[in-house]
Amino acid sequence: MNYYLRDIPENSELFEILSHHASHNIRSNIAGKKNLPLERIMSLASDDSDEVRTSVVNNEVFQKNATLDQIKSILAKGQSAGESVVSSASYFKKVSTNDIEKAIDELDNPGPRLLQYAVQSYDFSTEFIQKFTTHEDADIAATAKETIKSRAEY
């Protein structure tokens, strides 16, 4: 089934309808549409599907309007959507990279992939990455050290 629809204002109502579809694949496709109504984009940020949340995080409308609470919620669920938040940290307009650093620090048990993304990010401060140079996961600690060294050489 081909469900590609042009991302134009004329399709906004159809996007709204499809954003409630039972299939996470369809919701994920629709979640990336900038002409999906803002309220629905924000609602999909807490979808059960990681794939849908990832599409939302990569949606420029979400990036312009996301709140710190929404970012924290996505980070807490981890998975690919959390990694996308880290990778897109500098694109959020209402949430600073410093706020995202603090949100990561406040996570109870952040996944190793999320931390790997964080310590490799050029968006985050050296001070934030420095904290991970002594992390119990040797790979995370080594990556943090490599990132800091790379920054010093650059």
JSON list of C-alpha atoms in Angstrom, two decimals:
[
{"chain": "A", "resi": 1, "resn": "MET", "atom": "CA", "xyz": [0.00, 0.00, 0.00]},
{"chain": "A", "resi": 2, "resn": "ASN", "atom": "CA", "xyz": [1.42, 3.37, -0.98]},
{"chain": "A", "resi": 3, "resn": "TYR", "atom": "CA", "xyz": [0.43, 6.06, 1.51]},
{"chain": "A", "resi": 4, "resn": "TYR", "atom": "CA", "xyz": [2.76, 8.84, 0.42]},
{"chain": "A", "resi": 5, "resn": "LEU", "atom": "CA", "xyz": [1.00, 12.18, 0.52]},
{"chain": "A", "resi": 6, "resn": "ARG", "atom": "CA", "xyz": [2.55, 15.52, -0.34]},
{"chain": "A", "resi": 7, "resn": "ASP", "atom": "CA", "xyz": [3.24, 17.65, 2.72]},
{"chain": "A", "resi": 8, "resn": "ILE", "atom": "CA", "xyz": [1.04, 20.56, 1.71]},
{"chain": "A", "resi": 9, "resn": "PRO", "atom": "CA", "xyz": [-1.55, 22.54, 3.71]},
{"chain": "A", "resi": 10, "resn": "GLU", "atom": "CA", "xyz": [-4.37, 21.09, 1.63]},
{"chain": "A", "resi": 11, "resn": "ASN", "atom": "CA", "xyz": [-3.64, 17.66, 3.14]},
{"chain": "A", "resi": 12, "resn": "SER", "atom": "CA", "xyz": [-3.72, 18.87, 6.75]},
{"chain": "A", "resi": 13, "resn": "GLU", "atom": "CA", "xyz": [-7.14, 17.37, 7.56]},
{"chain": "A", "resi": 14, "resn": "LEU", "atom": "CA", "xyz": [-6.19, 14.04, 6.03]},
{"chain": "A", "resi": 15, "resn": "PHE", "atom": "CA", "xyz": [-2.93, 14.05, 8.03]},
{"chain": "A", "resi": 16, "resn": "GLU", "atom": "CA", "xyz": [-4.97, 14.61, 11.19]},
{"chain": "A", "resi": 17, "resn": "ILE", "atom": "CA", "xyz": [-7.15, 11.61, 10.41]},
{"chain": "A", "resi": 18, "resn": "LEU", "atom": "CA", "xyz": [-4.24, 9.35, 9.48]},
{"chain": "A", "resi": 19, "resn": "SER", "atom": "CA", "xyz": [-2.28, 10.35, 12.59]},
{"chain": "A", "resi": 20, "resn": "HIS", "atom": "CA", "xyz": [-4.80, 8.27, 14.57]},
{"chain": "A", "resi": 21, "resn": "HIS", "atom": "CA", "xyz": [-4.31, 5.15, 12.42]},
{"chain": "A", "resi": 22, "resn": "ALA", "atom": "CA", "xyz": [-3.74, 1.84, 14.21]},
{"chain": "A", "resi": 23, "resn": "SER", "atom": "CA", "xyz": [-0.55, 1.20, 12.22]},
{"chain": "A", "resi": 24, "resn": "HIS", "atom": "CA", "xyz": [2.54, 2.74, 13.76]},
{"chain": "A", "resi": 25, "resn": "ASN", "atom": "CA", "xyz": [4.09, 2.80, 10.27]},
{"chain": "A", "resi": 26, "resn": "ILE", "atom": "CA", "xyz": [1.39, 5.14, 9.00]},
{"chain": "A", "resi": 27, "resn": "ARG", "atom": "CA", "xyz": [1.46, 7.28, 12.17]},
{"chain": "A", "resi": 28, "resn": "SER", "atom": "CA", "xyz": [5.25, 7.51, 11.84]},
{"chain": "A", "resi": 29, "resn": "ASN", "atom": "CA", "xyz": [5.01, 8.67, 8.24]},
{"chain": "A", "resi": 30, "resn": "ILE", "atom": "CA", "xyz": [2.40, 11.27, 9.15]},
{"chain": "A", "resi": 31, "resn": "ALA", "atom": "CA", "xyz": [4.26, 12.43, 12.30]},
{"chain": "A", "resi": 32, "resn": "GLY", "atom": "CA", "xyz": [7.00, 13.88, 10.11]},
{"chain": "A", "resi": 33, "resn": "LYS", "atom": "CA", "xyz": [4.63, 16.11, 8.16]},
{"chain": "A", "resi": 34, "resn": "LYS", "atom": "CA", "xyz": [5.02, 19.82, 8.88]},
{"chain": "A", "resi": 35, "resn": "ASN", "atom": "CA", "xyz": [1.40, 20.35, 7.81]},
{"chain": "A", "resi": 36, "resn": "LEU", "atom": "CA", "xyz": [0.03, 18.02, 10.45]},
{"chain": "A", "resi": 37, "resn": "PRO", "atom": "CA", "xyz": [-1.78, 20.28, 12.95]},
{"chain": "A", "resi": 38, "resn": "LEU", "atom": "CA", "xyz": [0.53, 21.39, 15.77]},
{"chain": "A", "resi": 39, "resn": "GLU", "atom": "CA", "xyz": [-1.68, 19.94, 18.52]},
{"chain": "A", "resi": 40, "resn": "ARG", "atom": "CA", "xyz": [-1.48, 16.50, 16.91]},
{"chain": "A", "resi": 41, "resn": "ILE", "atom": "CA", "xyz": [2.29, 16.69, 16.41]},
{"chain": "A", "resi": 42, "resn": "MET", "atom": "CA", "xyz": [2.67, 17.49, 20.09]},
{"chain": "A", "resi": 43, "resn": "SER", "atom": "CA", "xyz": [0.34, 14.65, 21.03]},
{"chain": "A", "resi": 44, "resn": "LEU", "atom": "CA", "xyz": [2.29, 12.14, 18.95]},
{"chain": "A", "resi": 45, "resn": "ALA", "atom": "CA", "xyz": [5.43, 13.03, 20.93]},
{"chain": "A", "resi": 46, "resn": "SER", "atom": "CA", "xyz": [4.10, 10.66, 23.60]},
{"chain": "A", "resi": 47, "resn": "ASP", "atom": "CA", "xyz": [3.02, 7.88, 21.21]},
{"chain": "A", "resi": 48, "resn": "ASP", "atom": "CA", "xyz": [3.69, 4.32, 22.34]},
{"chain": "A", "resi": 49, "resn": "SER", "atom": "CA", "xyz": [5.76, 3.68, 19.21]},
{"chain": "A", "resi": 50, "resn": "ASP", "atom": "CA", "xyz": [9.41, 4.70, 19.29]},
{"chain": "A", "resi": 51, "resn": "GLU", "atom": "CA", "xyz": [9.31, 5.01, 15.50]},
{"chain": "A", "resi": 52, "resn": "VAL", "atom": "CA", "xyz": [6.49, 7.57, 15.73]},
{"chain": "A", "resi": 53, "resn": "ARG", "atom": "CA", "xyz": [8.28, 9.53, 18.48]},
{"chain": "A", "resi": 54, "resn": "THR", "atom": "CA", "xyz": [11.45, 9.56, 16.38]},
{"chain": "A", "resi": 55, "resn": "SER", "atom": "CA", "xyz": [9.56, 11.02, 13.42]},
{"chain": "A", "resi": 56, "resn": "VAL", "atom": "CA", "xyz": [8.10, 13.67, 15.71]},
{"chain": "A", "resi": 57, "resn": "VAL", "atom": "CA", "xyz": [11.53, 14.63, 17.09]},
{"chain": "A", "resi": 58, "resn": "ASN", "atom": "CA", "xyz": [12.80, 15.08, 13.52]},
{"chain": "A", "resi": 59, "resn": "ASN", "atom": "CA", "xyz": [9.80, 17.21, 12.55]},
{"chain": "A", "resi": 60, "resn": "GLU", "atom": "CA", "xyz": [10.89, 20.87, 12.26]},
{"chain": "A", "resi": 61, "resn": "VAL", "atom": "CA", "xyz": [7.53, 22.05, 13.64]},
{"chain": "A", "resi": 62, "resn": "PHE", "atom": "CA", "xyz": [8.09, 19.98, 16.78]},
{"chain": "A", "resi": 63, "resn": "GLN", "atom": "CA", "xyz": [11.64, 21.29, 17.05]},
{"chain": "A", "resi": 64, "resn": "LYS", "atom": "CA", "xyz": [10.30, 24.85, 17.02]},
{"chain": "A", "resi": 65, "resn": "ASN", "atom": "CA", "xyz": [7.61, 24.18, 19.63]},
{"chain": "A", "resi": 66, "resn": "ALA", "atom": "CA", "xyz": [8.83, 21.38, 21.90]},
{"chain": "A", "resi": 67, "resn": "THR", "atom": "CA", "xyz": [8.81, 22.01, 25.63]},
{"chain": "A", "resi": 68, "resn": "LEU", "atom": "CA", "xyz": [11.38, 20.84, 28.13]},
{"chain": "A", "resi": 69, "resn": "ASP", "atom": "CA", "xyz": [8.81, 18.47, 29.64]},
{"chain": "A", "resi": 70, "resn": "GLN", "atom": "CA", "xyz": [8.25, 16.84, 26.26]},
{"chain": "A", "resi": 71, "resn": "ILE", "atom": "CA", "xyz": [11.99, 16.49, 25.70]},
{"chain": "A", "resi": 72, "resn": "LYS", "atom": "CA", "xyz": [12.42, 14.96, 29.16]},
{"chain": "A", "resi": 73, "resn": "SER", "atom": "CA", "xyz": [9.61, 12.50, 28.51]},
{"chain": "A", "resi": 74, "resn": "ILE", "atom": "CA", "xyz": [11.15, 11.38, 25.22]},
{"chain": "A", "resi": 75, "resn": "LEU", "atom": "CA", "xyz": [14.60, 11.05, 26.79]},
{"chain": "A", "resi": 76, "resn": "ALA", "atom": "CA", "xyz": [13.17, 9.02, 29.68]},
{"chain": "A", "resi": 77, "resn": "LYS", "atom": "CA", "xyz": [11.69, 6.50, 27.25]},
{"chain": "A", "resi": 78, "resn": "GLY", "atom": "CA", "xyz": [15.07, 6.19, 25.56]},
{"chain": "A", "resi": 79, "resn": "GLN", "atom": "CA", "xyz": [15.36, 4.23, 22.35]},
{"chain": "A", "resi": 80, "resn": "SER", "atom": "CA", "xyz": [15.85, 5.88, 18.96]},
{"chain": "A", "resi": 81, "resn": "ALA", "atom": "CA", "xyz": [13.65, 8.88, 19.78]},
{"chain": "A", "resi": 82, "resn": "GLY", "atom": "CA", "xyz": [15.88, 9.79, 22.73]},
{"chain": "A", "resi": 83, "resn": "GLU", "atom": "CA", "xyz": [18.94, 9.41, 20.54]},
{"chain": "A", "resi": 84, "resn": "SER", "atom": "CA", "xyz": [17.30, 11.71, 17.98]},
{"chain": "A", "resi": 85, "resn": "VAL", "atom": "CA", "xyz": [16.77, 14.34, 20.68]},
{"chain": "A", "resi": 86, "resn": "VAL", "atom": "CA", "xyz": [20.49, 14.20, 21.46]},
{"chain": "A", "resi": 87, "resn": "SER", "atom": "CA", "xyz": [21.45, 14.29, 17.77]},
{"chain": "A", "resi": 88, "resn": "SER", "atom": "CA", "xyz": [19.12, 17.25, 17.15]},
{"chain": "A", "resi": 89, "resn": "ALA", "atom": "CA", "xyz": [19.82, 19.14, 20.38]},
{"chain": "A", "resi": 90, "resn": "SER", "atom": "CA", "xyz": [20.79, 22.40, 18.71]},
{"chain": "A", "resi": 91, "resn": "TYR", "atom": "CA", "xyz": [17.64, 22.47, 16.54]},
{"chain": "A", "resi": 92, "resn": "PHE", "atom": "CA", "xyz": [15.19, 22.94, 19.41]},
{"chain": "A", "resi": 93, "resn": "LYS", "atom": "CA", "xyz": [14.12, 26.57, 19.66]},
{"chain": "A", "resi": 94, "resn": "LYS", "atom": "CA", "xyz": [12.47, 26.63, 23.11]},
{"chain": "A", "resi": 95, "resn": "VAL", "atom": "CA", "xyz": [14.80, 24.16, 24.82]},
{"chain": "A", "resi": 96, "resn": "SER", "atom": "CA", "xyz": [18.51, 24.86, 25.09]},
{"chain": "A", "resi": 97, "resn": "THR", "atom": "CA", "xyz": [21.30, 22.32, 24.75]},
{"chain": "A", "resi": 98, "resn": "ASN", "atom": "CA", "xyz": [22.13, 23.13, 28.37]},
{"chain": "A", "resi": 99, "resn": "ASP", "atom": "CA", "xyz": [18.58, 22.11, 29.35]},
{"chain": "A", "resi": 100, "resn": "ILE", "atom": "CA", "xyz": [18.99, 18.86, 27.42]},
{"chain": "A", "resi": 101, "resn": "GLU", "atom": "CA", "xyz": [22.32, 18.20, 29.15]},
{"chain": "A", "resi": 102, "resn": "LYS", "atom": "CA", "xyz": [20.59, 18.65, 32.53]},
{"chain": "A", "resi": 103, "resn": "ALA", "atom": "CA", "xyz": [17.72, 16.39, 31.47]},
{"chain": "A", "resi": 104, "resn": "ILE", "atom": "CA", "xyz": [20.21, 13.66, 30.55]},
{"chain": "A", "resi": 105, "resn": "ASP", "atom": "CA", "xyz": [21.96, 14.11, 33.90]},
{"chain": "A", "resi": 106, "resn": "GLU", "atom": "CA", "xyz": [18.60, 13.67, 35.66]},
{"chain": "A", "resi": 107, "resn": "LEU", "atom": "CA", "xyz": [17.73, 10.38, 33.92]},
{"chain": "A", "resi": 108, "resn": "ASP", "atom": "CA", "xyz": [17.54, 7.42, 36.31]},
{"chain": "A", "resi": 109, "resn": "ASN", "atom": "CA", "xyz": [19.13, 4.89, 34.00]},
{"chain": "A", "resi": 110, "resn": "PRO", "atom": "CA", "xyz": [20.05, 6.29, 30.58]},
{"chain": "A", "resi": 111, "resn": "GLY", "atom": "CA", "xyz": [20.80, 3.67, 27.97]},
{"chain": "A", "resi": 112, "resn": "PRO", "atom": "CA", "xyz": [24.36, 3.25, 26.73]},
{"chain": "A", "resi": 113, "resn": "ARG", "atom": "CA", "xyz": [23.45, 4.19, 23.14]},
{"chain": "A", "resi": 114, "resn": "LEU", "atom": "CA", "xyz": [21.92, 7.46, 24.30]},
{"chain": "A", "resi": 115, "resn": "LEU", "atom": "CA", "xyz": [25.06, 8.24, 26.30]},
{"chain": "A", "resi": 116, "resn": "GLN", "atom": "CA", "xyz": [27.25, 7.35, 23.33]},
{"chain": "A", "resi": 117, "resn": "TYR", "atom": "CA", "xyz": [25.31, 9.83, 21.20]},
{"chain": "A", "resi": 118, "resn": "ALA", "atom": "CA", "xyz": [25.62, 12.43, 23.95]},
{"chain": "A", "resi": 119, "resn": "VAL", "atom": "CA", "xyz": [29.38, 12.15, 24.40]},
{"chain": "A", "resi": 120, "resn": "GLN", "atom": "CA", "xyz": [29.93, 12.33, 20.64]},
{"chain": "A", "resi": 121, "resn": "SER", "atom": "CA", "xyz": [27.74, 15.40, 20.19]},
{"chain": "A", "resi": 122, "resn": "TYR", "atom": "CA", "xyz": [29.34, 18.68, 19.19]},
{"chain": "A", "resi": 123, "resn": "ASP", "atom": "CA", "xyz": [26.22, 20.40, 20.53]},
{"chain": "A", "resi": 124, "resn": "PHE", "atom": "CA", "xyz": [27.04, 19.59, 24.16]},
{"chain": "A", "resi": 125, "resn": "SER", "atom": "CA", "xyz": [29.59, 21.35, 26.30]},
{"chain": "A", "resi": 126, "resn": "THR", "atom": "CA", "xyz": [33.01, 19.94, 27.04]},
{"chain": "A", "resi": 127, "resn": "GLU", "atom": "CA", "xyz": [32.16, 20.16, 30.75]},
{"chain": "A", "resi": 128, "resn": "PHE", "atom": "CA", "xyz": [29.15, 17.90, 30.21]},
{"chain": "A", "resi": 129, "resn": "ILE", "atom": "CA", "xyz": [31.16, 15.36, 28.21]},
{"chain": "A", "resi": 130, "resn": "GLN", "atom": "CA", "xyz": [34.01, 15.50, 30.74]},
{"chain": "A", "resi": 131, "resn": "LYS", "atom": "CA", "xyz": [31.70, 13.94, 33.37]},
{"chain": "A", "resi": 132, "resn": "PHE", "atom": "CA", "xyz": [31.55, 10.76, 31.29]},
{"chain": "A", "resi": 133, "resn": "THR", "atom": "CA", "xyz": [35.32, 10.22, 31.04]},
{"chain": "A", "resi": 134, "resn": "THR", "atom": "CA", "xyz": [35.09, 8.15, 34.23]},
{"chain": "A", "resi": 135, "resn": "HIS", "atom": "CA", "xyz": [31.82, 6.38, 33.39]},
{"chain": "A", "resi": 136, "resn": "GLU", "atom": "CA", "xyz": [31.56, 2.75, 34.49]},
{"chain": "A", "resi": 137, "resn": "ASP", "atom": "CA", "xyz": [30.95, 1.70, 30.88]},
{"chain": "A", "resi": 138, "resn": "ALA", "atom": "CA", "xyz": [34.45, 1.65, 29.39]},
{"chain": "A", "resi": 139, "resn": "ASP", "atom": "CA", "xyz": [33.16, 2.37, 25.86]},
{"chain": "A", "resi": 140, "resn": "ILE", "atom": "CA", "xyz": [31.33, 5.50, 26.98]},
{"chain": "A", "resi": 141, "resn": "ALA", "atom": "CA", "xyz": [34.35, 6.68, 28.97]},
{"chain": "A", "resi": 142, "resn": "ALA", "atom": "CA", "xyz": [36.70, 6.07, 26.03]},
{"chain": "A", "resi": 143, "resn": "THR", "atom": "CA", "xyz": [34.39, 7.86, 23.59]},
{"chain": "A", "resi": 144, "resn": "ALA", "atom": "CA", "xyz": [34.10, 10.84, 25.93]},
{"chain": "A", "resi": 145, "resn": "LYS", "atom": "CA", "xyz": [37.89, 11.04, 26.17]},
{"chain": "A", "resi": 146, "resn": "GLU", "atom": "CA", "xyz": [38.22, 10.80, 22.37]},
{"chain": "A", "resi": 147, "resn": "THR", "atom": "CA", "xyz": [35.67, 13.58, 21.88]},
{"chain": "A", "resi": 148, "resn": "ILE", "atom": "CA", "xyz": [37.46, 15.88, 24.32]},
{"chain": "A", "resi": 149, "resn": "LYS", "atom": "CA", "xyz": [40.81, 15.12, 22.70]},
{"chain": "A", "resi": 150, "resn": "SER", "atom": "CA", "xyz": [39.35, 15.78, 19.26]},
{"chain": "A", "resi": 151, "resn": "ARG", "atom": "CA", "xyz": [37.99, 19.13, 20.40]},
{"chain": "A", "resi": 152, "resn": "ALA", "atom": "CA", "xyz": [41.34, 20.10, 21.87]},
{"chain": "A", "resi": 153, "resn": "GLU", "atom": "CA", "xyz": [43.10, 19.27, 18.60]},
{"chain": "A", "resi": 154, "resn": "TYR", "atom": "CA", "xyz": [40.55, 21.16, 16.54]}
]
